[in-house]
CSV table of N, CA, C and O in Angstrom, one decimal:
chain,number,residue,atom,x,y,z
M,18,UNK,N,67.5,93.3,97.8
M,18,UNK,CA,67.8,94.2,98.7
M,18,UNK,C,69.1,94.1,99.0
M,18,UNK,O,69.4,93.5,99.9
M,19,UNK,N,69.9,95.7,99.1
M,19,UNK,CA,71.1,95.6,99.8
M,19,UNK,C,71.0,95.9,101.0
M,19,UNK,O,70.2,96.2,101.7
M,20,UNK,N,72.2,95.1,101.6
M,20,UNK,CA,72.6,94.9,103.2
M,20,UNK,C,73.8,96.2,103.1
M,20,UNK,O,74.7,96.5,102.9
M,21,UNK,N,73.3,96.8,104.6
M,21,UNK,CA,74.4,97.5,104.7
M,21,UNK,C,74.7,97.6,106.3
M,21,UNK,O,74.2,96.9,107.1
M,22,UNK,N,76.0,98.1,106.6
M,22,UNK,CA,76.4,98.0,108.0
M,22,UNK,C,76.6,99.5,108.6
M,22,UNK,O,76.7,100.4,108.1
M,23,UNK,N,76.0,99.2,109.9
M,23,UNK,CA,75.6,100.5,110.7
M,23,UNK,C,76.5,100.3,111.7
M,23,UNK,O,76.5,99.1,112.7
M,24,UNK,N,77.4,101.4,112.0
M,24,UNK,CA,78.1,101.6,113.0
M,24,UNK,C,77.5,102.6,114.0
M,24,UNK,O,77.1,103.4,114.0
M,25,UNK,N,77.8,102.0,115.7
M,25,UNK,CA,77.4,103.1,116.7
M,25,UNK,C,78.6,103.0,117.8
M,25,UNK,O,79.3,101.9,117.4
M,26,UNK,N,78.7,103.9,118.6
M,26,UNK,CA,79.6,103.9,119.7
M,26,UNK,C,78.8,104.1,121.0
M,26,UNK,O,78.0,104.8,121.4
M,27,UNK,N,79.7,103.4,121.9
M,27,UNK,CA,79.1,103.7,123.3
M,27,UNK,C,80.0,104.6,124.3
M,27,UNK,O,81.0,104.7,123.5
M,28,UNK,N,79.3,104.9,125.2
M,28,UNK,CA,80.4,105.7,126.2
M,28,UNK,C,81.0,104.6,127.2
M,28,UNK,O,80.1,103.9,127.3
M,29,UNK,N,82.0,104.7,127.3
M,29,UNK,CA,82.8,103.8,128.1
M,29,UNK,C,84.0,104.6,129.2
M,29,UNK,O,84.4,105.3,128.8
M,30,UNK,N,84.2,103.6,130.2
M,30,UNK,CA,85.4,103.7,130.7
M,30,UNK,C,86.1,102.4,130.7
M,30,UNK,O,85.8,101.2,130.4
M,31,UNK,N,87.5,102.7,130.4
M,31,UNK,CA,88.5,101.8,130.1
M,31,UNK,C,89.4,102.0,131.5
M,31,UNK,O,89.8,103.1,132.2
M,32,UNK,N,89.7,100.8,132.4
M,32,UNK,CA,90.1,100.9,133.2
M,32,UNK,C,91.8,100.2,133.1
M,32,UNK,O,92.0,99.7,132.5
M,33,UNK,N,92.5,101.4,133.9
M,33,UNK,CA,94.2,101.2,134.1
M,33,UNK,C,94.5,100.9,135.4
M,33,UNK,O,93.9,101.7,136.4
M,34,UNK,N,95.8,100.3,135.6
M,34,UNK,CA,96.3,100.7,137.1
M,34,UNK,C,97.9,100.6,137.2
M,34,UNK,O,98.5,100.6,136.1
M,35,UNK,N,98.2,101.4,137.7
M,35,UNK,CA,99.5,101.5,138.4
M,35,UNK,C,100.1,100.9,139.5
M,35,UNK,O,99.4,101.0,140.5
M,36,UNK,N,101.6,101.0,139.7
M,36,UNK,CA,102.0,100.5,140.8
M,36,UNK,C,102.6,101.7,141.4
M,36,UNK,O,103.5,101.9,140.5
M,37,UNK,N,102.5,102.5,142.7
M,37,UNK,CA,103.6,103.2,143.2
M,37,UNK,C,103.7,103.3,144.8
M,37,UNK,O,102.9,102.7,145.5
M,38,UNK,N,104.6,104.1,145.3
M,38,UNK,CA,104.8,103.9,146.7
M,38,UNK,C,104.0,105.1,147.6
M,38,UNK,O,104.5,106.1,146.8
M,39,UNK,N,103.6,105.2,148.6
M,39,UNK,CA,103.0,106.2,149.3
M,39,UNK,C,102.5,105.7,150.8
M,39,UNK,O,102.7,104.5,151.2
M,40,UNK,N,102.6,106.8,151.5
M,40,UNK,CA,102.4,106.3,153.0
M,40,UNK,C,100.9,105.7,153.1
M,40,UNK,O,101.1,104.9,154.0
M,41,UNK,N,100.0,106.2,152.7
M,41,UNK,CA,98.5,105.9,152.6
M,41,UNK,C,97.7,105.9,151.5
M,41,UNK,O,98.1,106.0,150.4
M,42,UNK,N,96.8,105.2,151.5
M,42,UNK,CA,95.9,105.2,150.1
M,42,UNK,C,95.4,106.4,149.4
M,42,UNK,O,95.7,106.9,148.3
M,43,UNK,N,95.3,107.5,150.5
M,43,UNK,CA,94.7,108.8,149.9
M,43,UNK,C,96.2,109.6,149.2
M,43,UNK,O,95.9,110.2,148.4
M,44,UNK,N,97.3,109.0,150.1
M,44,UNK,CA,98.6,109.6,149.3
M,44,UNK,C,98.7,109.2,148.0
M,44,UNK,O,99.0,109.8,147.1
M,45,UNK,N,98.7,107.8,148.0
M,45,UNK,CA,98.7,107.2,146.4
M,45,UNK,C,98.0,107.8,145.7
M,45,UNK,O,98.3,108.0,144.5
M,46,UNK,N,96.6,108.1,145.7
M,46,UNK,CA,95.6,108.5,144.9
M,46,UNK,C,95.9,109.8,144.7
M,46,UNK,O,95.8,110.1,143.7
M,47,UNK,N,96.0,111.0,145.6
M,47,UNK,CA,96.6,112.0,145.0
M,47,UNK,C,98.0,112.1,144.0
M,47,UNK,O,98.0,112.8,143.1
M,48,UNK,N,98.9,111.5,144.8
M,48,UNK,CA,100.2,110.9,143.4
M,48,UNK,C,99.7,110.5,142.2
M,48,UNK,O,100.4,111.2,141.3
M,49,UNK,N,98.8,109.6,141.9
M,49,UNK,CA,98.6,109.0,140.9
M,49,UNK,C,97.7,110.2,139.9
M,49,UNK,O,97.7,110.4,138.8
M,50,UNK,N,96.9,110.9,140.6
M,50,UNK,CA,96.0,111.9,140.0
M,50,UNK,C,96.9,113.3,139.6
M,50,UNK,O,96.5,114.1,138.8
M,51,UNK,N,98.4,113.5,140.1
M,51,UNK,CA,99.0,114.7,140.2
M,51,UNK,C,99.6,114.6,138.6
M,51,UNK,O,99.6,113.4,137.9
M,52,UNK,N,99.4,115.5,138.0
M,52,UNK,CA,100.0,116.1,136.8
M,52,UNK,C,101.6,115.3,136.3
M,52,UNK,O,102.1,115.4,135.6
M,53,UNK,N,102.5,115.4,137.7
M,53,UNK,CA,103.7,115.2,137.9
M,53,UNK,C,103.7,113.8,137.6
M,53,UNK,O,105.0,113.5,137.9
M,54,UNK,N,102.8,113.0,137.9
M,54,UNK,CA,103.1,111.4,137.9
M,54,UNK,C,103.5,110.7,136.9
M,54,UNK,O,102.9,111.4,135.9
M,55,UNK,N,104.6,110.2,136.7
M,55,UNK,CA,105.2,109.8,135.5
M,55,UNK,C,105.4,108.0,135.2
M,55,UNK,O,106.1,107.7,134.6
M,56,UNK,N,104.7,107.5,136.4
M,56,UNK,CA,104.4,106.0,136.4
M,56,UNK,C,104.0,105.5,135.2
M,56,UNK,O,103.3,106.4,134.3
M,57,UNK,N,104.0,104.2,134.8
M,57,UNK,CA,103.6,103.3,134.0
M,57,UNK,C,101.9,103.0,134.1
M,57,UNK,O,102.2,102.6,135.3
M,58,UNK,N,101.1,103.2,133.5
M,58,UNK,CA,99.7,102.6,133.6
M,58,UNK,C,99.8,101.7,132.7
M,58,UNK,O,100.1,101.4,131.3
M,59,UNK,N,98.8,100.4,133.5
M,59,UNK,CA,98.7,99.4,132.7
M,59,UNK,C,97.3,99.1,132.1
M,59,UNK,O,96.3,99.1,133.2
M,60,UNK,N,96.5,98.7,130.8
M,60,UNK,CA,95.7,98.3,130.9
M,60,UNK,C,95.1,97.1,131.5
M,60,UNK,O,95.8,96.0,131.7
M,61,UNK,N,93.8,97.2,132.2
M,61,UNK,CA,93.4,96.1,133.0
M,61,UNK,C,92.6,94.9,132.3
M,61,UNK,O,92.3,93.6,132.4
M,62,UNK,N,92.2,95.2,131.1
M,62,UNK,CA,91.2,94.4,130.0
M,62,UNK,C,89.8,94.6,130.5
M,62,UNK,O,89.0,94.3,129.6
M,63,UNK,N,89.5,95.4,131.5
M,63,UNK,CA,88.1,96.0,132.2
M,63,UNK,C,87.8,97.0,131.1
M,63,UNK,O,88.3,98.2,131.4
M,64,UNK,N,86.4,96.9,130.9
M,64,UNK,CA,85.9,98.4,129.8
M,64,UNK,C,84.3,98.2,130.7
M,64,UNK,O,83.8,97.0,130.8
M,65,UNK,N,84.1,99.6,131.3
M,65,UNK,CA,82.6,99.3,131.4
M,65,UNK,C,81.6,100.1,130.5
M,65,UNK,O,82.1,101.0,130.5
M,66,UNK,N,80.8,99.6,129.7
M,66,UNK,CA,79.8,100.4,128.6
M,66,UNK,C,78.5,100.6,129.3
M,66,UNK,O,78.3,100.4,130.5
M,67,UNK,N,78.2,101.8,128.7
M,67,UNK,CA,76.9,102.6,129.4
M,67,UNK,C,75.9,102.4,128.2
M,67,UNK,O,76.1,102.0,127.1
M,68,UNK,N,74.5,101.9,128.6
M,68,UNK,CA,73.5,101.7,128.1
M,68,UNK,C,73.1,102.6,126.8
M,68,UNK,O,72.9,102.6,125.3
M,69,UNK,N,73.8,103.9,126.7
M,69,UNK,CA,73.5,105.1,125.5
M,69,UNK,C,74.8,104.9,124.6
M,69,UNK,O,75.5,104.3,124.6
M,70,UNK,N,74.1,105.1,123.0
M,70,UNK,CA,74.8,105.0,122.1
M,70,UNK,C,74.4,106.1,121.2
M,70,UNK,O,73.1,106.7,121.0
M,71,UNK,N,75.2,106.2,120.1
M,71,UNK,CA,74.9,107.1,119.2
M,71,UNK,C,75.4,106.6,117.7
M,71,UNK,O,76.6,106.2,117.5
M,72,UNK,N,74.5,106.5,116.6
M,72,UNK,CA,74.8,106.2,115.4
M,72,UNK,C,75.7,107.2,114.9
M,72,UNK,O,75.4,108.4,114.9
M,73,UNK,N,77.1,106.8,114.2
M,73,UNK,CA,77.8,107.8,113.5
M,73,UNK,C,77.3,108.4,112.3
M,73,UNK,O,76.9,107.6,111.6
M,74,UNK,N,76.7,109.7,112.3
M,74,UNK,CA,76.5,110.4,111.4
M,74,UNK,C,77.0,110.3,109.9
M,74,UNK,O,76.7,110.8,109.2
M,75,UNK,N,78.5,110.7,110.2
M,75,UNK,CA,79.1,110.7,108.9
M,75,UNK,C,79.7,109.4,108.2
M,75,UNK,O,79.3,109.5,107.1
M,76,UNK,N,80.1,108.8,109.1
M,76,UNK,CA,80.7,107.3,108.1
M,76,UNK,C,79.9,106.2,109.0
M,76,UNK,O,80.6,105.1,108.5
M,77,UNK,N,78.9,106.3,109.5
M,77,UNK,CA,78.3,104.9,110.1
M,77,UNK,C,77.7,104.3,109.3
M,77,UNK,O,77.1,103.1,110.1
M,78,UNK,N,77.7,104.3,107.8
M,78,UNK,CA,76.6,103.7,107.3
M,78,UNK,C,77.4,103.3,106.1
M,78,UNK,O,78.2,103.9,105.4
M,79,UNK,N,77.7,101.8,105.6
M,79,UNK,CA,78.4,101.6,104.5
M,79,UNK,C,77.5,100.3,103.9
M,79,UNK,O,76.9,99.6,104.5
M,80,UNK,N,77.8,100.2,102.7
M,80,UNK,CA,77.2,98.8,102.0
M,80,UNK,C,78.0,97.7,102.4
M,80,UNK,O,79.6,97.8,102.1
M,81,UNK,N,77.4,96.6,102.9
M,81,UNK,CA,78.1,95.5,102.8
M,81,UNK,C,78.8,94.7,101.9
M,81,UNK,O,78.0,94.8,100.9
M,82,UNK,N,80.0,94.5,101.8
M,82,UNK,CA,80.9,94.1,100.8
M,82,UNK,C,80.3,92.6,100.4
M,82,UNK,O,80.0,91.9,101.2
M,83,UNK,N,80.4,92.0,98.9
M,83,UNK,CA,80.1,90.7,98.6
M,83,UNK,C,81.0,89.7,99.3
M,83,UNK,O,82.3,90.0,99.4
M,84,UNK,N,80.4,88.9,100.1
M,84,UNK,CA,81.0,88.1,100.5
M,84,UNK,C,81.7,88.2,102.2
M,84,UNK,O,82.1,87.5,102.7
M,85,UNK,N,81.4,89.8,102.3
M,85,UNK,CA,81.7,90.0,103.6
M,85,UNK,C,81.4,89.6,104.8
M,85,UNK,O,79.8,89.5,105.1
M,86,UNK,N,81.9,89.0,105.9
M,86,UNK,CA,81.2,88.9,107.0
M,86,UNK,C,81.6,89.9,108.1
M,86,UNK,O,82.7,90.4,108.3
M,87,UNK,N,80.8,90.2,109.0
M,87,UNK,CA,81.1,91.0,110.2
M,87,UNK,C,81.1,90.2,111.6
M,87,UNK,O,80.4,89.4,111.9
M,88,UNK,N,82.3,90.2,112.2
M,88,UNK,CA,82.7,89.5,113.5
M,88,UNK,C,82.8,90.5,114.8
M,88,UNK,O,83.5,91.4,114.5
M,89,UNK,N,82.6,89.7,115.6
M,89,UNK,CA,82.7,90.7,117.0
M,89,UNK,C,84.3,90.2,117.1
M,89,UNK,O,84.9,89.2,117.1
M,90,UNK,N,85.1,91.2,117.7
M,90,UNK,CA,86.4,91.0,118.3
M,90,UNK,C,86.2,90.8,119.5
M,90,UNK,O,85.9,91.0,120.8
M,91,UNK,N,87.0,89.8,119.8
M,91,UNK,CA,87.2,89.3,121.2
M,91,UNK,C,88.5,89.6,121.6
M,91,UNK,O,89.7,90.0,121.2
M,92,UNK,N,88.2,90.2,123.1
M,92,UNK,CA,89.4,90.7,123.8
M,92,UNK,C,89.6,90.1,124.8
M,92,UNK,O,88.9,89.2,125.7
M,93,UNK,N,91.2,89.7,125.2
M,93,UNK,CA,91.7,88.8,126.2
M,93,UNK,C,93.1,89.7,126.6
M,93,UNK,O,93.5,90.5,126.0
M,94,UNK,N,93.2,89.5,128.2
M,94,UNK,CA,94.0,90.1,128.9
M,94,UNK,C,95.5,89.1,128.8
M,94,UNK,O,95.1,88.0,129.3
M,95,UNK,N,96.6,89.5,128.5
M,95,UNK,CA,97.6,88.9,128.5
M,95,UNK,C,99.0,89.5,128.8
M,95,UNK,O,98.8,90.3,129.0
M,96,UNK,N,99.6,88.9,129.5
M,96,UNK,CA,100.9,89.5,130.4
M,96,UNK,C,101.7,89.5,129.0
M,96,UNK,O,101.7,89.1,128.1
M,97,UNK,N,103.1,89.9,129.3
M,97,UNK,CA,104.0,90.2,128.2
M,97,UNK,C,104.6,89.0,127.8
M,97,UNK,O,104.6,88.8,126.6
M,98,UNK,N,104.5,88.1,128.7
M,98,UNK,CA,105.2,87.0,128.6
M,98,UNK,C,104.2,86.2,127.6
M,98,UNK,O,104.9,85.3,126.6
M,99,UNK,N,102.9,86.0,127.8
M,99,UNK,CA,101.8,85.1,127.1
M,99,UNK,C,102.0,86.1,125.9
M,99,UNK,O,101.5,85.5,124.7
M,100,UNK,N,101.9,87.7,125.9
M,100,UNK,CA,101.7,87.9,124.4
M,100,UNK,C,103.4,87.5,123.3
M,100,UNK,O,103.1,87.2,122.5
M,101,UNK,N,104.5,87.3,123.9
M,101,UNK,CA,105.5,87.0,123.2
M,101,UNK,C,105.3,85.3,123.0
M,101,UNK,O,105.7,85.1,122.0
M,102,UNK,N,104.5,84.6,123.7
M,102,UNK,CA,104.1,83.2,123.5
M,102,UNK,C,103.3,82.9,121.9
M,102,UNK,O,103.6,82.3,121.0
M,103,UNK,N,102.1,84.0,122.2
M,103,UNK,CA,101.2,84.0,121.1
M,103,UNK,C,102.0,84.6,119.5
M,103,UNK,O,101.5,83.9,118.5
M,104,UNK,N,102.8,85.6,119.6
M,104,UNK,CA,103.5,85.9,118.3
M,104,UNK,C,104.4,84.9,118.2
M,104,UNK,O,104.5,84.6,116.9
M,105,UNK,N,105.0,83.9,118.8
M,105,UNK,CA,105.9,83.3,118.3
M,105,UNK,C,105.1,82.1,117.7
M,105,UNK,O,105.6,81.4,116.8
M,106,UNK,N,103.8,81.7,118.3
M,106,UNK,CA,103.3,80.8,117.7
M,106,UNK,C,102.6,81.2,116.3
M,106,UNK,O,102.7,80.3,115.3
M,107,UNK,N,102.1,82.4,116.2
M,107,UNK,CA,101.5,82.9,115.0
M,107,UNK,C,103.0,83.2,113.8
M,107,UNK,O,102.5,82.6,112.8
M,108,UNK,N,104.0,83.1,114.2
M,108,UNK,CA,104.9,83.4,113.6
M,108,UNK,C,105.5,81.7,112.6
M,108,UNK,O,105.9,81.6,111.8
M,109,UNK,N,105.5,80.8,114.0
M,109,UNK,CA,105.7,79.7,113.4
M,109,UNK,C,104.7,79.0,112.6
M,109,UNK,O,104.7,78.3,111.5
M,110,UNK,N,103.3,79.4,112.7
M,110,UNK,CA,102.1,79.0,112.0
M,110,UNK,C,102.3,79.8,110.6
M,110,UNK,O,102.2,79.1,109.3
M,111,UNK,N,102.9,80.9,110.4
M,111,UNK,CA,103.4,81.6,109.3
M,111,UNK,C,104.5,80.8,108.5
M,111,UNK,O,104.4,80.8,107.1
M,112,UNK,N,105.3,80.4,109.3
M,112,UNK,CA,106.3,79.5,108.5
M,112,UNK,C,105.9,78.0,108.1
M,112,UNK,O,106.3,78.1,106.8
M,113,UNK,N,105.0,77.4,108.6
M,113,UNK,CA,104.4,76.4,108.3
M,113,UNK,C,103.8,76.0,107.0
M,113,UNK,O,103.6,75.6,106.4
M,114,UNK,N,102.6,77.5,107.1
M,114,UNK,CA,101.7,77.9,105.9
M,114,UNK,C,102.9,78.3,104.8
M,114,UNK,O,102.7,77.8,103.5
M,115,UNK,N,103.9,79.1,104.8
M,115,UNK,CA,104.9,79.4,103.6
M,115,UNK,C,105.4,78.4,103.1
M,115,UNK,O,105.7,78.3,102.2
M,116,UNK,N,105.8,77.2,104.0
M,116,UNK,CA,106.4,75.9,103.3
M,116,UNK,C,105.3,74.7,102.8
M,116,UNK,O,105.7,73.7,102.7
M,117,UNK,N,104.2,75.4,103.2
M,117,UNK,CA,102.7,74.3,102.9
M,117,UNK,C,103.1,73.2,103.8
M,117,UNK,O,103.2,72.0,103.3
M,118,UNK,N,103.7,73.3,105.1
M,118,UNK,CA,104.0,72.0,105.9
M,118,UNK,C,103.3,72.1,107.4
M,118,UNK,O,104.2,72.1,108.1
M,119,UNK,N,101.9,72.3,107.2
M,119,UNK,CA,101.3,72.4,108.5
M,119,UNK,C,100.6,71.0,108.9
M,119,UNK,O,99.9,70.4,107.9
M,120,UNK,N,100.8,70.8,110.1
M,120,UNK,CA,100.3,69.6,110.3
M,120,UNK,C,98.5,69.6,110.4
M,120,UNK,O,98.4,70.6,110.5
M,121,UNK,N,98.1,68.5,110.1
M,121,UNK,CA,96.5,68.2,109.7
M,121,UNK,C,95.9,69.1,110.8
M,121,UNK,O,94.8,69.6,110.8
M,122,UNK,N,96.2,68.5,112.0
M,122,UNK,CA,95.7,69.0,113.4
M,122,UNK,C,95.8,70.1,113.7
M,122,UNK,O,94.6,70.8,114.2
M,123,UNK,N,96.7,71.1,113.3
M,123,UNK,CA,96.9,72.4,113.3
M,123,UNK,C,95.9,73.1,112.4
M,123,UNK,O,95.4,74.2,112.6
M,124,UNK,N,96.2,72.6,111.3
M,124,UNK,CA,95.4,73.3,110.1
M,124,UNK,C,93.8,73.2,110.4
M,124,UNK,O,92.8,74.0,110.2
M,125,UNK,N,93.3,72.1,111.2
M,125,UNK,CA,91.8,72.2,111.5
M,125,UNK,C,91.5,73.1,112.8
M,125,UNK,O,90.4,73.7,113.1
M,126,UNK,N,92.7,73.5,113.6
M,126,UNK,CA,92.5,74.6,114.5
M,126,UNK,C,92.5,75.8,113.8
M,126,UNK,O,92.0,76.6,114.4
M,127,UNK,N,93.3,75.8,112.7
M,127,UNK,CA,93.1,77.3,112.3
M,127,UNK,C,92.0,77.7,111.6
M,127,UNK,O,91.7,78.7,111.4
M,128,UNK,N,91.3,76.4,110.9
M,128,UNK,CA,90.0,76.7,110.4
M,128,UNK,C,88.6,76.4,111.1
M,128,UNK,O,87.9,76.5,110.6
M,129,UNK,N,89.1,76.2,112.3
M,129,UNK,CA,87.9,75.6,113.6
M,129,UNK,C,87.4,74.5,112.7
M,129,UNK,O,86.0,74.6,112.3
M,130,UNK,N,87.9,73.4,112.0
M,130,UNK,CA,87.7,72.2,111.4
M,130,UNK,C,86.4,72.5,110.4
M,130,UNK,O,86.0,71.9,109.9
M,131,UNK,N,87.2,73.6,109.4
M,131,UNK,CA,86.8,73.8,108.3
M,131,UNK,C,85.2,74.8,108.1
M,131,UNK,O,84.8,75.4,107.2
M,132,UNK,N,84.9,75.4,109.5
M,132,UNK,CA,84.0,76.3,109.5
M,132,UNK,C,84.3,77.6,109.1
M,132,UNK,O,83.3,78.5,108.7
M,133,UNK,N,85.7,78.0,108.9
M,133,UNK,CA,85.8,79.2,107.9
M,133,UNK,C,87.6,78.8,107.3
M,133,UNK,O,88.1,78.0,107.7
M,134,UNK,N,87.5,79.9,106.6
M,134,UNK,CA,89.1,79.9,106.1
M,134,UNK,C,90.0,80.1,106.8
M,134,UNK,O,89.8,80.9,107.8
M,135,UNK,N,91.1,80.0,106.9
M,135,UNK,CA,92.1,80.2,108.2
M,135,UNK,C,92.9,81.6,107.7
M,135,UNK,O,92.8,81.9,106.1
M,136,UNK,N,93.6,82.3,108.4
M,136,UNK,CA,94.1,83.4,108.0
M,136,UNK,C,95.7,83.1,107.2
M,136,UNK,O,96.0,81.9,107.2
M,137,UNK,N,95.7,84.1,106.2
M,137,UNK,CA,96.8,83.8,104.9
M,137,UNK,C,98.0,84.4,105.9
M,137,UNK,O,97.7,84.8,106.9
M,138,UNK,N,98.8,84.7,104.9
M,138,UNK,CA,100.5,84.9,105.5
M,138,UNK,C,100.4,86.4,105.5
M,138,UNK,O,100.7,87.1,106.9
M,139,UNK,N,99.8,87.2,105.0
M,139,UNK,CA,99.4,88.7,105.3
M,139,UNK,C,98.5,89.2,106.4
M,139,UNK,O,99.0,90.0,107.1
M,140,UNK,N,97.7,88.4,106.5
M,140,UNK,CA,96.6,88.4,107.8
M,140,UNK,C,97.5,88.0,109.2
M,140,UNK,O,97.0,88.7,110.2
M,141,UNK,N,98.1,87.4,109.1
M,141,UNK,CA,98.8,86.8,110.3
M,141,UNK,C,100.0,87.8,110.3
M,141,UNK,O,100.2,88.1,111.7
M,142,UNK,N,100.6,88.1,109.6
M,142,UNK,CA,101.5,89.2,109.6
M,142,UNK,C,101.1,90.7,110.3
M,142,UNK,O,101.1,91.2,111.4
M,143,UNK,N,99.8,90.8,109.6
M,143,UNK,CA,98.8,92.0,110.4
M,143,UNK,C,98.3,91.7,111.7
M,143,UNK,O,98.4,92.7,112.9
M,144,UNK,N,98.0,90.7,112.0
M,144,UNK,CA,97.6,90.7,113.5
M,144,UNK,C,98.7,90.3,114.4
M,144,UNK,O,98.6,90.8,115.4
M,145,UNK,N,99.7,90.2,113.8
M,145,UNK,CA,101.0,90.1,114.7
M,145,UNK,C,101.4,91.8,115.3
M,145,UNK,O,102.1,91.8,116.1
M,146,UNK,N,101.3,92.4,114.0
M,146,UNK,CA,101.6,93.5,114.1
M,146,UNK,C,100.7,94.4,115.4
M,146,UNK,O,100.8,95.3,116.1
M,147,UNK,N,99.0,94.0,115.2
M,147,UNK,CA,98.1,94.5,116.2
M,147,UNK,C,98.5,94.0,117.5
M,147,UNK,O,98.3,94.9,118.4
M,148,UNK,N,99.0,93.0,117.9
M,148,UNK,CA,99.1,92.4,118.9
M,148,UNK,C,100.6,93.2,119.4
M,148,UNK,O,100.6,93.2,120.9
M,149,UNK,N,101.7,93.1,118.5
M,149,UNK,CA,102.8,93.6,119.1
M,149,UNK,C,102.9,95.1,119.1
M,149,UNK,O,103.5,95.9,118.5
M,150,UNK,N,102.0,96.0,120.3
M,150,UNK,CA,101.8,96.9,120.7
M,150,UNK,C,102.6,97.3,121.8
M,150,UNK,O,103.0,96.8,122.6
């Protein structure tokens, strides 16, 4: 019997923060809500989901491809400095794989000790692009 992937969406709040100067908390709130406020908003990494959901009626069902696995995305909050360190590590991994010169202990981390195939050069590049937003 064929297997299908079904997508649903949740209503959610995604939280952001900004830093601004004001005399009082109420004044800070008013300034942040103003259409004239041009300060920078930073994602906190916190998302609040609600129990209601909707199955996507137009493109929410597709056939599961042979060998395809569905994985949950993990989200982490990192600072700009931490993001740059992650990108550096991924680029170094990419260089080691291209040279076929990867330390066996790092290869074990890349594959979770053989639990799955490690990322190839193209997938590492795509991951770096996603991280570098």
